[in-house]
XYZ file of N, CA and C in Angstrom:
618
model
N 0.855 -1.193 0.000
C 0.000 0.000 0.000
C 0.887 1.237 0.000
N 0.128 2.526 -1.008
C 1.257 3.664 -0.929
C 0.905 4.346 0.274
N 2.129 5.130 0.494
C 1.194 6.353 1.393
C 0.168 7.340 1.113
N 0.137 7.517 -0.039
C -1.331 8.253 -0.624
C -2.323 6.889 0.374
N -2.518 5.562 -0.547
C -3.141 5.032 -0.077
C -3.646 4.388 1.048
N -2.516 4.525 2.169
C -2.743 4.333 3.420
C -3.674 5.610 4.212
N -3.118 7.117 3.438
C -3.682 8.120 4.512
C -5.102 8.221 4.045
N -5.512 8.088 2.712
C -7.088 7.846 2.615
C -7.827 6.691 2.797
N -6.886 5.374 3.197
C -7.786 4.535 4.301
C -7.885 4.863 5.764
N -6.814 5.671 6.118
C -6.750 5.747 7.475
C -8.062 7.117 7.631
N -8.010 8.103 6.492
C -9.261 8.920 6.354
C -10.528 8.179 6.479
N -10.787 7.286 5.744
C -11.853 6.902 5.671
C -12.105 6.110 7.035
N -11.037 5.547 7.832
C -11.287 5.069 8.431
C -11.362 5.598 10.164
N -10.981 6.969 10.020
C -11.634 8.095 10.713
C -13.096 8.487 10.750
N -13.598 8.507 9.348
C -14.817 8.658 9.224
C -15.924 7.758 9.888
N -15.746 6.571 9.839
C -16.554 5.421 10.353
C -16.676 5.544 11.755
N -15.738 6.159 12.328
C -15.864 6.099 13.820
C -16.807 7.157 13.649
N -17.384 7.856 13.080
C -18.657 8.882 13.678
C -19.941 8.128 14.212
N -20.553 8.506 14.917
C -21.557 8.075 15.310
C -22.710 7.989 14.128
N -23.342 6.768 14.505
C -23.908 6.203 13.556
C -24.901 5.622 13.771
N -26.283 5.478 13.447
C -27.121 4.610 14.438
C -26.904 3.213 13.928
N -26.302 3.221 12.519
C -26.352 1.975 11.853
C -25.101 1.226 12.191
N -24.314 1.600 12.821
C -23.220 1.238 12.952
C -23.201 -0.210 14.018
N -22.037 -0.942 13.621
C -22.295 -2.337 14.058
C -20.398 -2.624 15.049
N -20.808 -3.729 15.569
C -19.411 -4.035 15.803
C -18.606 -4.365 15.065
N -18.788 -5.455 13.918
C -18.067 -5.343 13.468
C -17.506 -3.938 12.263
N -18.374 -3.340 12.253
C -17.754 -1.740 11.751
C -16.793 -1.151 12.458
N -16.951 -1.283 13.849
C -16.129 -0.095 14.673
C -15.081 -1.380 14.943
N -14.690 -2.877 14.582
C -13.500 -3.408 14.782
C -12.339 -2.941 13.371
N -13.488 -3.143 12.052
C -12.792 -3.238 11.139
C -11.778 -1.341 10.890
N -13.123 -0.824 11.187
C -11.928 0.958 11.594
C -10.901 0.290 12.246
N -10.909 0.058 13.695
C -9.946 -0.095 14.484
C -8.483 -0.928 13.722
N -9.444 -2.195 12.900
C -7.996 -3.056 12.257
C -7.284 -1.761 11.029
N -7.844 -1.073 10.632
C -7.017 -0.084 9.410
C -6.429 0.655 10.023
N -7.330 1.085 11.307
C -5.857 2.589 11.859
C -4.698 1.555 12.458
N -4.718 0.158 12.704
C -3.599 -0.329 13.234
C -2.898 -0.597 12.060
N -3.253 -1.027 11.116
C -2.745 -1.505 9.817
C -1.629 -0.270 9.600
N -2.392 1.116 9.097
C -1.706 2.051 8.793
C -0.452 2.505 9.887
N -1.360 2.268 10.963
C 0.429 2.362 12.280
C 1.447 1.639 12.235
N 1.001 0.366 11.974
C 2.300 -0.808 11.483
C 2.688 -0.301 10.385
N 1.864 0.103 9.478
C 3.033 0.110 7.904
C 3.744 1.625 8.037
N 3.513 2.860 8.980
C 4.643 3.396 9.130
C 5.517 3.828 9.892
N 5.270 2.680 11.040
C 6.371 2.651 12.478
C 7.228 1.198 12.033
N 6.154 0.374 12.090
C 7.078 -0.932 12.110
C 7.797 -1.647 10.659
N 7.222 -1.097 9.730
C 8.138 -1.379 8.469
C 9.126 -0.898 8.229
N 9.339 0.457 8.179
C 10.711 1.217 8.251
C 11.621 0.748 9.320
N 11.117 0.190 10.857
C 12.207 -0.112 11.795
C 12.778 -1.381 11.380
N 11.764 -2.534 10.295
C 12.153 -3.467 9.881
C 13.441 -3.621 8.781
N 13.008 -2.620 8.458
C 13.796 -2.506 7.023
C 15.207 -1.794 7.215
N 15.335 -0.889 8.394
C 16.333 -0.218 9.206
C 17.230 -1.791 9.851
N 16.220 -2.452 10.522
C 17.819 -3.471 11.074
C 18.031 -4.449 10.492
N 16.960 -4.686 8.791
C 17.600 -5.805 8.449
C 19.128 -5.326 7.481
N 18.538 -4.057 7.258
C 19.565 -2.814 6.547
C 21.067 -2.985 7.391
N 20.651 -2.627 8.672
C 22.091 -2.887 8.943
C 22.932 -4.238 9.196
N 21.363 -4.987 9.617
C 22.231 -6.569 9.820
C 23.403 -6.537 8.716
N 22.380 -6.439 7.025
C 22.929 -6.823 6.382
C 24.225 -6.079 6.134
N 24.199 -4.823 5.934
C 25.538 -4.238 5.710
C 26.464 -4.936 6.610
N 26.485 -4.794 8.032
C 27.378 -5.174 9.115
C 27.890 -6.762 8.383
N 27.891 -7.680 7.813
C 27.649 -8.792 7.487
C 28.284 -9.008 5.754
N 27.887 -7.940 5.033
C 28.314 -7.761 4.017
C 29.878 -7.037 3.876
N 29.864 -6.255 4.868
C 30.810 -5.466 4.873
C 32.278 -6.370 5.548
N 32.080 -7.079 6.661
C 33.212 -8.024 6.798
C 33.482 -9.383 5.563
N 32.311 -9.397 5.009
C 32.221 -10.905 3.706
C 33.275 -10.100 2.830
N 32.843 -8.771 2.511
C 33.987 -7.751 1.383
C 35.375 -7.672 2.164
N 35.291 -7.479 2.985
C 36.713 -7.112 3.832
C 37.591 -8.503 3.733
N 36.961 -9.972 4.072
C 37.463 -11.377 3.842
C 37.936 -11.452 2.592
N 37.104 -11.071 1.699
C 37.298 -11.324 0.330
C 38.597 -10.703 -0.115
N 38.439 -9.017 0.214
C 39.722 -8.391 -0.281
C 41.063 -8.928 0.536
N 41.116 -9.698 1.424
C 42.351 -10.080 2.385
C 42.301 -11.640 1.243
N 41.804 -12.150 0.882
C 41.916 -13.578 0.636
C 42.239 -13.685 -0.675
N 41.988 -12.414 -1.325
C 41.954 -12.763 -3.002
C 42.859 -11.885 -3.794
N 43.218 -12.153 -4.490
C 44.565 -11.387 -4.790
C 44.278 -11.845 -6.456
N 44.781 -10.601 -7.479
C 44.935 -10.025 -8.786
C 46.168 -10.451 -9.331
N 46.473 -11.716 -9.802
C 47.572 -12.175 -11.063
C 47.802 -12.204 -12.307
N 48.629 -12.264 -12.534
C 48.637 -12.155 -14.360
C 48.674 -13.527 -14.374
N 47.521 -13.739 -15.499
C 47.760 -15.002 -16.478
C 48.146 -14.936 -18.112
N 48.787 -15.951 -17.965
C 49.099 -16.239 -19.820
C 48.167 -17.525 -20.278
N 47.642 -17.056 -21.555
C 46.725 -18.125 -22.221
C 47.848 -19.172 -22.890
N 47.333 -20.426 -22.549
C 48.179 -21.571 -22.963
C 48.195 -21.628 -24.370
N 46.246 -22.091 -24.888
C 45.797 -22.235 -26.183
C 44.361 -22.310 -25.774
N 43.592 -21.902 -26.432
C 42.226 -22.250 -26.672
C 41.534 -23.762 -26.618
N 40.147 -23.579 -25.947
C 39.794 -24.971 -25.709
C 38.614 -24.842 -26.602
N 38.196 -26.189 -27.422
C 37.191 -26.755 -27.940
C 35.641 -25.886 -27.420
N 34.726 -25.906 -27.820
C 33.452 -25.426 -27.481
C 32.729 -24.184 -27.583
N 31.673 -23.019 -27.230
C 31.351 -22.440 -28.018
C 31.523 -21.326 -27.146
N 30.933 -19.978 -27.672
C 31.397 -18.872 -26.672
C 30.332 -18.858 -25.687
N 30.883 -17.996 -24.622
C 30.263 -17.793 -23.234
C 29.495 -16.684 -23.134
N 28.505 -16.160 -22.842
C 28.372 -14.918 -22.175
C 27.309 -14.043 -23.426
N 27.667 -13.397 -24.193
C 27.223 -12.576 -25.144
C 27.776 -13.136 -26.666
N 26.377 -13.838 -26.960
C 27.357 -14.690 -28.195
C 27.601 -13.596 -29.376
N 26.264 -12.358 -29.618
C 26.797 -11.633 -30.687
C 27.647 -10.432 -30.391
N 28.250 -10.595 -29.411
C 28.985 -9.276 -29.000
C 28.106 -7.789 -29.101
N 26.989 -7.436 -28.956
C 26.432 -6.478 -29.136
C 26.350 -6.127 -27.938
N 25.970 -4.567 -28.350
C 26.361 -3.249 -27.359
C 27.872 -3.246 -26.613
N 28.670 -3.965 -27.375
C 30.182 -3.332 -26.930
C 30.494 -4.355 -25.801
N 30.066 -5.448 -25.385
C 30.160 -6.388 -24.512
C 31.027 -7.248 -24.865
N 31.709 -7.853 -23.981
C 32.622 -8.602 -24.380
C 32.296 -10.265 -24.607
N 32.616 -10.630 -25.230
C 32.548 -12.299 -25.350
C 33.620 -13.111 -25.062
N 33.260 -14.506 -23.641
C 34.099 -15.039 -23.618
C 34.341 -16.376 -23.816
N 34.961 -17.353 -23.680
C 35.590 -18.518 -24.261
C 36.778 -19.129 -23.016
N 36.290 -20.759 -23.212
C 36.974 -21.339 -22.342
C 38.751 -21.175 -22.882
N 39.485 -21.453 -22.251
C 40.967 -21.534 -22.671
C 41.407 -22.141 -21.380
N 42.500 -23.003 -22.228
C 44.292 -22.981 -20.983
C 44.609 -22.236 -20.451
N 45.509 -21.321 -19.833
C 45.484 -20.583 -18.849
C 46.521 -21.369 -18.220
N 47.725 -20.434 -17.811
C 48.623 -20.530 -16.967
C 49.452 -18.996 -15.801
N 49.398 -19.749 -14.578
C 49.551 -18.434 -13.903
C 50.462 -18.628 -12.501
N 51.095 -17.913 -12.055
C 51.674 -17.926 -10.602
C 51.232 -17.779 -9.216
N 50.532 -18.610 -8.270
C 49.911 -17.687 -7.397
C 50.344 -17.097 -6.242
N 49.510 -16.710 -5.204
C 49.961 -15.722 -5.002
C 51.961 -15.913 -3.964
N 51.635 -17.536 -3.596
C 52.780 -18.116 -3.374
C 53.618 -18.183 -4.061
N 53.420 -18.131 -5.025
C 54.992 -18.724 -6.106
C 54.759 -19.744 -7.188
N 53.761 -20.528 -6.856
C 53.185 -22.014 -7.572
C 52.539 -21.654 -8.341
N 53.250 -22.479 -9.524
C 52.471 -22.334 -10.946
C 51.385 -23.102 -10.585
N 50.242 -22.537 -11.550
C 48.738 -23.084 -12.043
C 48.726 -23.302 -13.191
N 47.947 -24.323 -13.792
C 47.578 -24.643 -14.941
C 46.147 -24.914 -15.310
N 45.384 -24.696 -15.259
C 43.997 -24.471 -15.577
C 42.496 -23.669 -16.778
N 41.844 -24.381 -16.846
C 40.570 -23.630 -17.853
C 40.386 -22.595 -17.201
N 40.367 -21.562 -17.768
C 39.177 -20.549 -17.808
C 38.839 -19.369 -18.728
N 37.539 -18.801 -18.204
C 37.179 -17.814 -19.226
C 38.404 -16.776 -19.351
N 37.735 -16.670 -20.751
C 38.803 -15.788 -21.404
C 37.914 -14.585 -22.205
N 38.779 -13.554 -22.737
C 37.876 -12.984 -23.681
C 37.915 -13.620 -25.236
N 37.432 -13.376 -26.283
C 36.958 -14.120 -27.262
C 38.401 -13.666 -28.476
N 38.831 -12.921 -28.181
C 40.197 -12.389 -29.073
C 41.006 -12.726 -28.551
N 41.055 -13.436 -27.155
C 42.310 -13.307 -26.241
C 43.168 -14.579 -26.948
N 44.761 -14.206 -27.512
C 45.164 -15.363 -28.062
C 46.241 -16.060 -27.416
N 46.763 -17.077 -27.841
C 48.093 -18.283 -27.240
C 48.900 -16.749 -26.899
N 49.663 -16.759 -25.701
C 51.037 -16.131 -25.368
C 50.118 -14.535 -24.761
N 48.716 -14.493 -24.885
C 48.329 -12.614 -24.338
C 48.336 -13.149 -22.557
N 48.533 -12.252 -22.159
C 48.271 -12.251 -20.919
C 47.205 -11.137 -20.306
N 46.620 -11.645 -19.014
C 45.250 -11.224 -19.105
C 45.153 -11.440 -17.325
N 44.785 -10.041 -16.723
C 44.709 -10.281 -14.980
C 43.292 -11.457 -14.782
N 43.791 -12.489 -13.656
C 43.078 -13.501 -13.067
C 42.740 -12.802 -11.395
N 42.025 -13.492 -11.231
C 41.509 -13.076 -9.449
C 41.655 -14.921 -9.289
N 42.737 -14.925 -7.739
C 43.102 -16.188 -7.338
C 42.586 -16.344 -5.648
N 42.254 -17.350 -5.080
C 42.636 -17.264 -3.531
C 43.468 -17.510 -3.209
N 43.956 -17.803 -1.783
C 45.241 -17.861 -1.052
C 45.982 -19.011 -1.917
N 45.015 -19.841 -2.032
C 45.969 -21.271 -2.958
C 46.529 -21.314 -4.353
N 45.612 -19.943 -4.887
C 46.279 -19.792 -6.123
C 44.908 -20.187 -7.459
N 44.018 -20.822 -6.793
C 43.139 -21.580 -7.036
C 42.153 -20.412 -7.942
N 41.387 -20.324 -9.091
C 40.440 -19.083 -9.760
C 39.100 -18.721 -8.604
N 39.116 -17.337 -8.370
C 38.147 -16.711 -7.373
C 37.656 -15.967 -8.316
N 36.932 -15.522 -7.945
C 35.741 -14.165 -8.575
C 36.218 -13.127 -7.836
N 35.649 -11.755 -8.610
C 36.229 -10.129 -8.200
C 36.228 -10.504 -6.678
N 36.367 -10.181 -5.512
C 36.402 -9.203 -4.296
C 35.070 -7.874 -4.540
N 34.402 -8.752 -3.418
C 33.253 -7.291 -3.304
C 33.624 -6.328 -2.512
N 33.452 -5.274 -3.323
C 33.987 -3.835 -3.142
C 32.734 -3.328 -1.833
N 33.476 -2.274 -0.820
C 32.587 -2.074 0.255
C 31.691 -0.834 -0.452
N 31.492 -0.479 -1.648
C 30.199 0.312 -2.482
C 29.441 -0.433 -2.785
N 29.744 -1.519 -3.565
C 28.726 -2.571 -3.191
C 27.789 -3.427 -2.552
N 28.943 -3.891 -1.512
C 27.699 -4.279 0.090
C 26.949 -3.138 0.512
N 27.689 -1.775 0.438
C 26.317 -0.953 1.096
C 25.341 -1.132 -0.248
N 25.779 -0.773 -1.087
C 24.128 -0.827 -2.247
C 23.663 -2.122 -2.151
N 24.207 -3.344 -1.958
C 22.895 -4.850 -1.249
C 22.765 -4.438 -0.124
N 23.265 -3.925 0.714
C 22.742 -3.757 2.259
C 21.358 -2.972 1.895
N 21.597 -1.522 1.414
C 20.182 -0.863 0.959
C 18.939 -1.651 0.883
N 19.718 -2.184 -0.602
C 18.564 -2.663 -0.870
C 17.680 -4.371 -0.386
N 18.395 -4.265 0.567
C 17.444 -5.618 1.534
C 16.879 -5.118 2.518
N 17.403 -3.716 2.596
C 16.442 -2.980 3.804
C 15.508 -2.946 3.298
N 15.068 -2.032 1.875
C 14.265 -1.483 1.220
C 13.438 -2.950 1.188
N 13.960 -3.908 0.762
C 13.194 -5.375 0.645
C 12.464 -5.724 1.768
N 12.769 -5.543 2.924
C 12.599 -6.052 4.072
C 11.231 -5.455 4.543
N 11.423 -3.957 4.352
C 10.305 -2.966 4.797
C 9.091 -3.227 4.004
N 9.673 -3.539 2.359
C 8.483 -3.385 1.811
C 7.719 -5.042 1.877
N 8.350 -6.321 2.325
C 7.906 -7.265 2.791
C 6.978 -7.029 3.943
N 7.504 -6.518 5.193
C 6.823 -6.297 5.917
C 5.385 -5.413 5.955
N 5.274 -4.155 4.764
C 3.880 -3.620 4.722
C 3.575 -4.286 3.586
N 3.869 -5.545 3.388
C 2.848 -6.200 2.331
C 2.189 -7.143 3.548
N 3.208 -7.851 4.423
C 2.343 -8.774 5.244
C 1.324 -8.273 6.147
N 1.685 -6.513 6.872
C 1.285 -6.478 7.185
C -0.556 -6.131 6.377
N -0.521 -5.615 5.033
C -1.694 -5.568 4.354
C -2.437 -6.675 3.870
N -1.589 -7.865 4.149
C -2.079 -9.149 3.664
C -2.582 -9.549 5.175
N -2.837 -9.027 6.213
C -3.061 -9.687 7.087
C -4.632 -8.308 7.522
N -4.289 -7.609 6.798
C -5.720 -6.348 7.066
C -6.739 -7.224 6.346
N -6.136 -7.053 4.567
C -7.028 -7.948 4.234
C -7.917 -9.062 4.383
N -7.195 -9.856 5.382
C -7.610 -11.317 5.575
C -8.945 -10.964 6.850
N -8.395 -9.773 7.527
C -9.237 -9.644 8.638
C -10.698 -9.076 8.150
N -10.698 -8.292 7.106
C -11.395 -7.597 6.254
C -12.793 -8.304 5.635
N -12.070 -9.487 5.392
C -12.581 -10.252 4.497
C -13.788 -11.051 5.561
N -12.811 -11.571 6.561
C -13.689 -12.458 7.514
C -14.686 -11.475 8.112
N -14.121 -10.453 8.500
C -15.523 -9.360 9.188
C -16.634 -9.379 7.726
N -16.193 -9.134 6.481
C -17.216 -9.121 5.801
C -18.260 -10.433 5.551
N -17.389 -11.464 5.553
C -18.224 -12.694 5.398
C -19.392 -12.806 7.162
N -18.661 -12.236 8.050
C -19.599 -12.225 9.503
C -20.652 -11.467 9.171
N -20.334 -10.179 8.358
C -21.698 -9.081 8.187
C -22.633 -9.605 7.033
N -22.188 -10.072 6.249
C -23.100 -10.936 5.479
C -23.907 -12.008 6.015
N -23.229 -12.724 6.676
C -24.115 -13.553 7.408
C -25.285 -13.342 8.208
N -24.649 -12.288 9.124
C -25.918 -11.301 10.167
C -26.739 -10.596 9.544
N -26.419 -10.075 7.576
C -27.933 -9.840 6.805
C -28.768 -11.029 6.466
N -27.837 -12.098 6.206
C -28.950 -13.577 5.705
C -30.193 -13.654 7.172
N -29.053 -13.595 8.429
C -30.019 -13.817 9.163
C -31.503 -12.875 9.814
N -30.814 -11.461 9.457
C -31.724 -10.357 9.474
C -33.369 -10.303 8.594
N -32.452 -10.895 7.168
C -33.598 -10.956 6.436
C -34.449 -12.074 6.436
N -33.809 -13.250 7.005
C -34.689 -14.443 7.387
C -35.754 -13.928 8.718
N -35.486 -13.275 9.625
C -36.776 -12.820 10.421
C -37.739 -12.077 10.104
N -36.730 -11.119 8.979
C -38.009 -9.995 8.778
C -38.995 -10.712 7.778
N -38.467 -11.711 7.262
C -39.872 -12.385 6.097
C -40.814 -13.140 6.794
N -40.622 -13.103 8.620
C -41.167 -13.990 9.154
C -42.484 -13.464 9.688
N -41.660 -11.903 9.715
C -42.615 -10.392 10.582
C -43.485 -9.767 9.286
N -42.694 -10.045 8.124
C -43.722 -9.732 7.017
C -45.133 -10.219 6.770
N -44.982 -11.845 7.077
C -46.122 -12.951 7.031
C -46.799 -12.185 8.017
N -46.684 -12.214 9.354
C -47.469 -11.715 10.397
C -48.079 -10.316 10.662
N -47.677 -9.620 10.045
C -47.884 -8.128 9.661
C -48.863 -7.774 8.558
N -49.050 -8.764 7.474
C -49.556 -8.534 6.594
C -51.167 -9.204 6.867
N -51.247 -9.922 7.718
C -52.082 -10.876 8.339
C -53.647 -9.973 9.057
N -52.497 -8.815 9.786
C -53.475 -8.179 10.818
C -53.617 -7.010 10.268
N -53.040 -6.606 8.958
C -53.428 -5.326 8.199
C -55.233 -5.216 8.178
């Protein structure tokens, strides 16, 4: 729910509390469930979305910090090209690169040669050399997450978190919504089953 749309349920749901002769209990519960609805979705979603925000940064931010201590930037030399088809962006469009398995040979960060597949770019030929990301063993790692990064996933799992939470909490107005309406329906079936009873008898002594 937006906040436009919360403050004209929470309007409307100001309104209902006026006195009313028609007014029922379950009317003056279902007001009551929207102004709580609307209090949860803007106290308790934002506080949700605030500590899953920081869990996550706090959490992300040492995973980046591990990473940059563990992983280290080598030069590799391509052995020769391996059999099979390209990787990634097969027509090279919009300026993207295309890559391709290859041989690959490299030093890590110990001293010990490696010999191993991996991606390559699609021009990259026998004898180019080309920076690898290794771990402590020398072994192929992926980039090191940069601490601009964990904060922009930290963000945005807050932002996730909050907006999880004013969905459940609207999925749970709804549900209440629904059952008060199926109760008020019921209490007309039964309304109108007496009055057809007072109709017979009324019409009797006309």
């Amino acid at each position: 729910m937006s906040t436009v749309g919360a403050t004209l349920s929470f309007r409307r749901c100001l309104r209902r509390r006026r006195r009313n002769p028609l007014r029922r209990r379950s009317d003056v519960l279902q007001t009551w469930v929207g102004v709580a609805a609307v209090a949860l979705m803007l106290l308790v979603g934002p506080a949700v979305g605030w500590l899953t925000g920081s869990l996550a940064h706090g959490a992300l931010q040492r995973a980046a910090h591990e990473q940059q201590r563990h992983r280290h930037l080598v030069t590799a030399v391509t052995v020769r090209p391996l059999p099979g088809g390209a990787l990634g962006d097969h027509d090279g469009s919009a300026g993207r690169d295309v890559y391709r398995r290859a041989l690959a040979r490299w030093a890590g960060p110990d001293g010990t040669e490696h010999t191993a597949p991996v991606s390559v770019r699609q021009q990259a030929v026998r004898g180019e050399r080309f920076p690898l990301w290794t771990d402590d063993g020398g072994r192929v790692a992926g980039r090191p997450m940069d601490p601009a990064t964990a904060h922009v996933h930290a963000v945005l799992a807050g932002i996730a978190a909050a907006a999880a939470a004013a969905g459940l909490v609207e999925g749970a107005r709804r549900l209440v919504v629904w059952r008060l309406t199926q109760r008020r329906y019921a209490e007309w079936d039964r309304a109108w089953e007496r009055a057809g009873h007072t109709w017979g008898r009324a019409g009797a002594g006309s």
